[in-house]
Amino acid sequence: MPKFFSDPEAIAEQIVRDVGTELVVGLPLGLGKANHIVNALYARAVADRSINLTLFSALTLEKPKPKSLLERRFIGPVIDRLFGGYPDLAYADALHRGALPPNIKVIEFFFLAGQWLYQPFAQQHYISANYTHAASYLLSRGLNVVPQLVAKRAVDGVPRYSLSCNTDTTLDVLRARAQGRASFKLIAQVNSELPFMPGPGDLAADEFDAVLESPETDFPLFAPPSEPVSDTKYAIGLHAAGLVRDGGTLQIGIGQVGDALAQGLVVRHRDNAQFHGIMQRLTPGTEQLVAAETGPFEKGLYGVSEMLFEAFLGLIDAGILKRDIDGVILHGAFFLGPQSFYRALREMPPEQLARIQMMPVSFTNEIFGDEAGKRRARVDARFVNNAMMATLLGAAISDGLENGQVVSGVGGQYNFVAQAFALEGARSVLALEASHQSGKQTQSNIRWSYGHETIPRHLRDIFVTEYGVADVRGKSDADVVAAMLQVADSRFQDELMRQAKDAGKLPRSHEISAAHRENYPERISAALKPARDAGLLPSFPFGSDFTDVEQRLIPALQILQQAQRTPLQLAGLLWQGMRQPPDAADRECLARLGLDKPTHVAERAYRALVTAALQRSRMA
């Protein structure tokens, strides 16, 4: 049986006594980190420089850090409400300050997007790795401690512990330990909010060497609120929803596109006539619409995804995710989401929860190991993931910049692209916005070329932007360029086409058809407006931890943020807000920001700007 502790410093002392002063600690990705144990080990190493501590991690979670006055007033209460009791990771703070002691290393293979840009230590110690390779890299470095957040329950009076949110790499290294290929201490920190998930991550107490459990070390789970789904993301998600076959298999990446795709599938299933109407307005020309999958889900889908998030539960509730494999309709390797997601898993009836199984990442992300069974299960798979940019020749840029700076990481993207080519009937769908705002300039996310690639062009398959679908698998370079031009923002099509022609990759006579010459944001907003007004495409399709007032403020603050890039727009907002007084609903929003009774010039200006932005958001 494990040793039981209520004090994190005591358990850290025990770890050092058992393992020694060369500590190679593998931290679960994201939610599953045992923060109190990690902080206690960090404090021991800071106090005793004879201890060499290596923390091997991914997706270090941190509370948002607002900067401007409005950010602080809007996000501050949200942070207190959702993250107030979440214990900060001491190593992350030291990294930001450049104050990591020389005897401590932090090595990550996946960053929270943009979190460590231009932070030298983090960038220099980043390991570029497929998610499925992380466990082997840990073992090769001499992994000797795995501290993990767990759920606990008693069965016939005997405690059992669930790896819950992070079976991903932990089950893989436990298998290596069972086979005699590794030796490490598995340390548990019990969390009362963590759902107890059935499956191979349901472990007996004797799998653990020590357990930390105390009211003082219990804490609210990190629960990032869902973001509102924009028109652009909805358009991408709806186009992707037309690629999913009934009776098939689904994997979705996290974020607004995932929520939009899931909601698109819900509308397609529950209100098929409306879905057809939306797609007719949204899709340029007729070729893509004819090829789209638009029927409801009679057979249903089976889900297999490295990450589970709230949208999957929405698909279960809608009766879409229902094709079972040995009684399981959804396999995952880790999860992260808002408080409502964790609560839904905790309160789910056992017979329903049994249909959701948490597995090692080697199971979800690869076909090796029971390959025949996986091939039978993963029929007509659609692997939908996000990219930042793409080239006209079909390469994808998803994790970093051409100067070598890492934005996030490869994670499982390559694994799923490889599966799409290995499995019969499977497709890889990479989703990206056609353009983005950089300061005052709009830039195309489809480039002629780029100095970094995550997915090379010889693995090109399907790209989706808000303007449509580019199916480029097995196509010639000229056909790929032509297809990618059709889903590019029309403000950049001519220059992109010129570059392709100058490089000899497109005939001089090539022209982009008229149907694809109206790729402007205004067309997308107009196409989606009837469905938005009808409530079919809500900003938060699967609920929100934001209050009603905060939900009203979000689009207004987005309008204000966009206006700040153009002085004339900002001045126009200020003038409008000074001339038109707020109504009762607006005053409630102003009170939420502490602007209902401004006390100085800056607050009066912000009050006017927010008032005008609220008025414009209602007219959008």
mmCIF file with all atom_site columns, C-alpha atoms in Angstrom, residues 413-526:
data_model
loop_
_atom_site.group_PDB
_atom_site.id
_atom_site.type_symbol
_atom_site.label_atom_id
_atom_site.label_alt_id
_atom_site.label_comp_id
_atom_site.label_asym_id
_atom_site.label_entity_id
_atom_site.label_seq_id
_atom_site.pdbx_PDB_ins_code
_atom_site.Cartn_x
_atom_site.Cartn_y
_atom_site.Cartn_z
_atom_site.occupancy
_atom_site.B_iso_or_equiv
_atom_site.pdbx_formal_charge
_atom_site.auth_seq_id
_atom_site.auth_comp_id
_atom_site.auth_asym_id
_atom_site.auth_atom_id
_atom_site.pdbx_PDB_model_num
ATOM 1   C CA . GLN A 1 413 ? -1.632  16.600 -35.376 1.00 0.00 ? 413 GLN A CA 1
ATOM 2   C CA . TYR A 1 414 ? 0.897   14.561 -37.332 1.00 0.00 ? 414 TYR A CA 1
ATOM 3   C CA . ASN A 1 415 ? -0.423  11.362 -35.703 1.00 0.00 ? 415 ASN A CA 1
ATOM 4   C CA . PHE A 1 416 ? -3.922  12.065 -36.986 1.00 0.00 ? 416 PHE A CA 1
ATOM 5   C CA . VAL A 1 417 ? -2.731  13.075 -40.454 1.00 0.00 ? 417 VAL A CA 1
ATOM 6   C CA . ALA A 1 418 ? -0.803  9.796  -40.641 1.00 0.00 ? 418 ALA A CA 1
ATOM 7   C CA . GLN A 1 419 ? -3.890  7.854  -39.528 1.00 0.00 ? 419 GLN A CA 1
ATOM 8   C CA . ALA A 1 420 ? -5.944  9.534  -42.239 1.00 0.00 ? 420 ALA A CA 1
ATOM 9   C CA . PHE A 1 421 ? -3.624  8.095  -44.868 1.00 0.00 ? 421 PHE A CA 1
ATOM 10  C CA . ALA A 1 422 ? -3.355  4.694  -43.167 1.00 0.00 ? 422 ALA A CA 1
ATOM 11  C CA . LEU A 1 423 ? -7.069  4.016  -42.630 1.00 0.00 ? 423 LEU A CA 1
ATOM 12  C CA . GLU A 1 424 ? -9.479  3.199  -45.436 1.00 0.00 ? 424 GLU A CA 1
ATOM 13  C CA . GLY A 1 425 ? -11.965 5.990  -46.089 1.00 0.00 ? 425 GLY A CA 1
ATOM 14  C CA . ALA A 1 426 ? -10.287 8.358  -43.599 1.00 0.00 ? 426 ALA A CA 1
ATOM 15  C CA . ARG A 1 427 ? -9.478  12.023 -44.217 1.00 0.00 ? 427 ARG A CA 1
ATOM 16  C CA . SER A 1 428 ? -7.423  14.655 -42.457 1.00 0.00 ? 428 SER A CA 1
ATOM 17  C CA . VAL A 1 429 ? -9.172  18.026 -42.264 1.00 0.00 ? 429 VAL A CA 1
ATOM 18  C CA . LEU A 1 430 ? -7.000  21.019 -41.358 1.00 0.00 ? 430 LEU A CA 1
ATOM 19  C CA . ALA A 1 431 ? -9.007  24.127 -40.503 1.00 0.00 ? 431 ALA A CA 1
ATOM 20  C CA . LEU A 1 432 ? -7.683  27.675 -40.668 1.00 0.00 ? 432 LEU A CA 1
ATOM 21  C CA . GLU A 1 433 ? -8.978  31.209 -40.961 1.00 0.00 ? 433 GLU A CA 1
ATOM 22  C CA . ALA A 1 434 ? -8.222  32.653 -44.396 1.00 0.00 ? 434 ALA A CA 1
ATOM 23  C CA . SER A 1 435 ? -6.728  35.821 -42.906 1.00 0.00 ? 435 SER A CA 1
ATOM 24  C CA . HIS A 1 436 ? -5.730  37.415 -39.626 1.00 0.00 ? 436 HIS A CA 1
ATOM 25  C CA . GLN A 1 437 ? -5.202  40.871 -38.216 1.00 0.00 ? 437 GLN A CA 1
ATOM 26  C CA . SER A 1 438 ? -1.633  41.879 -37.402 1.00 0.00 ? 438 SER A CA 1
ATOM 27  C CA . GLY A 1 439 ? -1.684  45.321 -35.832 1.00 0.00 ? 439 GLY A CA 1
ATOM 28  C CA . LYS A 1 440 ? -3.441  47.580 -38.319 1.00 0.00 ? 440 LYS A CA 1
ATOM 29  C CA . GLN A 1 441 ? -2.853  45.209 -41.243 1.00 0.00 ? 441 GLN A CA 1
ATOM 30  C CA . THR A 1 442 ? -4.848  42.244 -42.498 1.00 0.00 ? 442 THR A CA 1
ATOM 31  C CA . GLN A 1 443 ? -2.641  39.388 -43.669 1.00 0.00 ? 443 GLN A CA 1
ATOM 32  C CA . SER A 1 444 ? -3.432  36.209 -45.567 1.00 0.00 ? 444 SER A CA 1
ATOM 33  C CA . ASN A 1 445 ? -3.041  32.907 -43.739 1.00 0.00 ? 445 ASN A CA 1
ATOM 34  C CA . ILE A 1 446 ? -2.630  31.193 -47.085 1.00 0.00 ? 446 ILE A CA 1
ATOM 35  C CA . ARG A 1 447 ? 0.893   31.897 -48.294 1.00 0.00 ? 447 ARG A CA 1
ATOM 36  C CA . TRP A 1 448 ? 2.843   31.093 -51.411 1.00 0.00 ? 448 TRP A CA 1
ATOM 37  C CA . SER A 1 449 ? 5.588   29.710 -49.170 1.00 0.00 ? 449 SER A CA 1
ATOM 38  C CA . TYR A 1 450 ? 6.657   29.814 -45.539 1.00 0.00 ? 450 TYR A CA 1
ATOM 39  C CA . GLY A 1 451 ? 9.937   29.023 -43.816 1.00 0.00 ? 451 GLY A CA 1
ATOM 40  C CA . HIS A 1 452 ? 8.460   26.450 -41.416 1.00 0.00 ? 452 HIS A CA 1
ATOM 41  C CA . GLU A 1 453 ? 6.140   23.487 -41.934 1.00 0.00 ? 453 GLU A CA 1
ATOM 42  C CA . THR A 1 454 ? 4.321   21.215 -39.491 1.00 0.00 ? 454 THR A CA 1
ATOM 43  C CA . ILE A 1 455 ? 2.665   18.973 -42.080 1.00 0.00 ? 455 ILE A CA 1
ATOM 44  C CA . PRO A 1 456 ? 4.582   18.689 -45.363 1.00 0.00 ? 456 PRO A CA 1
ATOM 45  C CA . ARG A 1 457 ? 2.890   19.048 -48.705 1.00 0.00 ? 457 ARG A CA 1
ATOM 46  C CA . HIS A 1 458 ? 3.201   15.358 -49.567 1.00 0.00 ? 458 HIS A CA 1
ATOM 47  C CA . LEU A 1 459 ? 0.645   14.731 -46.764 1.00 0.00 ? 459 LEU A CA 1
ATOM 48  C CA . ARG A 1 460 ? -1.800  17.343 -48.040 1.00 0.00 ? 460 ARG A CA 1
ATOM 49  C CA . ASP A 1 461 ? -5.408  16.240 -47.767 1.00 0.00 ? 461 ASP A CA 1
ATOM 50  C CA . ILE A 1 462 ? -8.313  18.621 -47.011 1.00 0.00 ? 462 ILE A CA 1
ATOM 51  C CA . PHE A 1 463 ? -8.085  22.274 -45.997 1.00 0.00 ? 463 PHE A CA 1
ATOM 52  C CA . VAL A 1 464 ? -11.115 24.222 -44.792 1.00 0.00 ? 464 VAL A CA 1
ATOM 53  C CA . THR A 1 465 ? -11.404 27.990 -44.422 1.00 0.00 ? 465 THR A CA 1
ATOM 54  C CA . GLU A 1 466 ? -14.501 30.081 -43.873 1.00 0.00 ? 466 GLU A CA 1
ATOM 55  C CA . TYR A 1 467 ? -14.763 30.285 -47.674 1.00 0.00 ? 467 TYR A CA 1
ATOM 56  C CA . GLY A 1 468 ? -15.009 26.590 -48.395 1.00 0.00 ? 468 GLY A CA 1
ATOM 57  C CA . VAL A 1 469 ? -13.265 23.237 -48.760 1.00 0.00 ? 469 VAL A CA 1
ATOM 58  C CA . ALA A 1 470 ? -10.081 22.524 -50.701 1.00 0.00 ? 470 ALA A CA 1
ATOM 59  C CA . ASP A 1 471 ? -9.747  18.768 -51.297 1.00 0.00 ? 471 ASP A CA 1
ATOM 60  C CA . VAL A 1 472 ? -6.114  18.431 -52.405 1.00 0.00 ? 472 VAL A CA 1
ATOM 61  C CA . ARG A 1 473 ? -5.262  14.796 -51.686 1.00 0.00 ? 473 ARG A CA 1
ATOM 62  C CA . GLY A 1 474 ? -3.598  13.123 -54.658 1.00 0.00 ? 474 GLY A CA 1
ATOM 63  C CA . LYS A 1 475 ? -3.891  16.255 -56.817 1.00 0.00 ? 475 LYS A CA 1
ATOM 64  C CA . SER A 1 476 ? -1.205  17.746 -59.053 1.00 0.00 ? 476 SER A CA 1
ATOM 65  C CA . ASP A 1 477 ? 0.579   20.881 -57.867 1.00 0.00 ? 477 ASP A CA 1
ATOM 66  C CA . ALA A 1 478 ? -1.366  23.059 -60.323 1.00 0.00 ? 478 ALA A CA 1
ATOM 67  C CA . ASP A 1 479 ? -4.689  21.630 -59.181 1.00 0.00 ? 479 ASP A CA 1
ATOM 68  C CA . VAL A 1 480 ? -3.700  22.072 -55.526 1.00 0.00 ? 480 VAL A CA 1
ATOM 69  C CA . VAL A 1 481 ? -2.777  25.718 -56.093 1.00 0.00 ? 481 VAL A CA 1
ATOM 70  C CA . ALA A 1 482 ? -6.070  26.333 -57.896 1.00 0.00 ? 482 ALA A CA 1
ATOM 71  C CA . ALA A 1 483 ? -8.068  24.718 -55.072 1.00 0.00 ? 483 ALA A CA 1
ATOM 72  C CA . MET A 1 484 ? -6.255  26.664 -52.358 1.00 0.00 ? 484 MET A CA 1
ATOM 73  C CA . LEU A 1 485 ? -6.813  29.941 -54.210 1.00 0.00 ? 485 LEU A CA 1
ATOM 74  C CA . GLN A 1 486 ? -10.552 29.256 -54.154 1.00 0.00 ? 486 GLN A CA 1
ATOM 75  C CA . VAL A 1 487 ? -10.628 29.221 -50.325 1.00 0.00 ? 487 VAL A CA 1
ATOM 76  C CA . ALA A 1 488 ? -8.280  32.203 -49.893 1.00 0.00 ? 488 ALA A CA 1
ATOM 77  C CA . ASP A 1 489 ? -9.456  35.682 -48.923 1.00 0.00 ? 489 ASP A CA 1
ATOM 78  C CA . SER A 1 490 ? -10.252 37.579 -52.133 1.00 0.00 ? 490 SER A CA 1
ATOM 79  C CA . ARG A 1 491 ? -8.171  40.531 -50.983 1.00 0.00 ? 491 ARG A CA 1
ATOM 80  C CA . PHE A 1 492 ? -5.080  38.366 -51.496 1.00 0.00 ? 492 PHE A CA 1
ATOM 81  C CA . GLN A 1 493 ? -6.058  36.067 -54.365 1.00 0.00 ? 493 GLN A CA 1
ATOM 82  C CA . ASP A 1 494 ? -4.500  38.099 -57.175 1.00 0.00 ? 494 ASP A CA 1
ATOM 83  C CA . GLU A 1 495 ? -1.086  38.416 -55.530 1.00 0.00 ? 495 GLU A CA 1
ATOM 84  C CA . LEU A 1 496 ? -1.053  34.752 -54.538 1.00 0.00 ? 496 LEU A CA 1
ATOM 85  C CA . MET A 1 497 ? -2.015  33.726 -58.075 1.00 0.00 ? 497 MET A CA 1
ATOM 86  C CA . ARG A 1 498 ? 0.739   35.943 -59.517 1.00 0.00 ? 498 ARG A CA 1
ATOM 87  C CA . GLN A 1 499 ? 3.355   34.292 -57.293 1.00 0.00 ? 499 GLN A CA 1
ATOM 88  C CA . ALA A 1 500 ? 2.214   30.830 -58.344 1.00 0.00 ? 500 ALA A CA 1
ATOM 89  C CA . LYS A 1 501 ? 2.320   31.777 -62.031 1.00 0.00 ? 501 LYS A CA 1
ATOM 90  C CA . ASP A 1 502 ? 5.762   33.373 -61.686 1.00 0.00 ? 502 ASP A CA 1
ATOM 91  C CA . ALA A 1 503 ? 7.009   30.140 -60.137 1.00 0.00 ? 503 ALA A CA 1
ATOM 92  C CA . GLY A 1 504 ? 5.645   28.149 -63.067 1.00 0.00 ? 504 GLY A CA 1
ATOM 93  C CA . LYS A 1 505 ? 3.171   26.246 -60.868 1.00 0.00 ? 505 LYS A CA 1
ATOM 94  C CA . LEU A 1 506 ? 0.031   27.633 -62.499 1.00 0.00 ? 506 LEU A CA 1
ATOM 95  C CA . PRO A 1 507 ? -0.729  28.262 -66.191 1.00 0.00 ? 507 PRO A CA 1
ATOM 96  C CA . ARG A 1 508 ? -0.602  31.918 -67.188 1.00 0.00 ? 508 ARG A CA 1
ATOM 97  C CA . SER A 1 509 ? -4.132  31.540 -68.527 1.00 0.00 ? 509 SER A CA 1
ATOM 98  C CA . HIS A 1 510 ? -5.574  30.407 -65.176 1.00 0.00 ? 510 HIS A CA 1
ATOM 99  C CA . GLU A 1 511 ? -8.396  32.492 -63.713 1.00 0.00 ? 511 GLU A CA 1
ATOM 100 C CA . ILE A 1 512 ? -10.281 32.140 -60.423 1.00 0.00 ? 512 ILE A CA 1
ATOM 101 C CA . SER A 1 513 ? -13.968 31.508 -61.093 1.00 0.00 ? 513 SER A CA 1
ATOM 102 C CA . ALA A 1 514 ? -16.472 34.236 -60.289 1.00 0.00 ? 514 ALA A CA 1
ATOM 103 C CA . ALA A 1 515 ? -18.126 32.058 -57.602 1.00 0.00 ? 515 ALA A CA 1
ATOM 104 C CA . HIS A 1 516 ? -14.909 32.236 -55.560 1.00 0.00 ? 516 HIS A CA 1
ATOM 105 C CA . ARG A 1 517 ? -14.208 35.921 -56.115 1.00 0.00 ? 517 ARG A CA 1
ATOM 106 C CA . GLU A 1 518 ? -16.508 37.052 -53.289 1.00 0.00 ? 518 GLU A CA 1
ATOM 107 C CA . ASN A 1 519 ? -14.463 35.663 -50.407 1.00 0.00 ? 519 ASN A CA 1
ATOM 108 C CA . TYR A 1 520 ? -14.993 38.564 -48.027 1.00 0.00 ? 520 TYR A CA 1
ATOM 109 C CA . PRO A 1 521 ? -15.946 38.555 -44.315 1.00 0.00 ? 521 PRO A CA 1
ATOM 110 C CA . GLU A 1 522 ? -19.120 40.512 -45.077 1.00 0.00 ? 522 GLU A CA 1
ATOM 111 C CA . ARG A 1 523 ? -20.448 37.687 -47.275 1.00 0.00 ? 523 ARG A CA 1
ATOM 112 C CA . ILE A 1 524 ? -19.897 35.170 -44.465 1.00 0.00 ? 524 ILE A CA 1
ATOM 113 C CA . SER A 1 525 ? -21.697 37.320 -41.890 1.00 0.00 ? 525 SER A CA 1
ATOM 114 C CA . ALA A 1 526 ? -24.631 37.868 -44.249 1.00 0.00 ? 526 ALA A CA 1
#
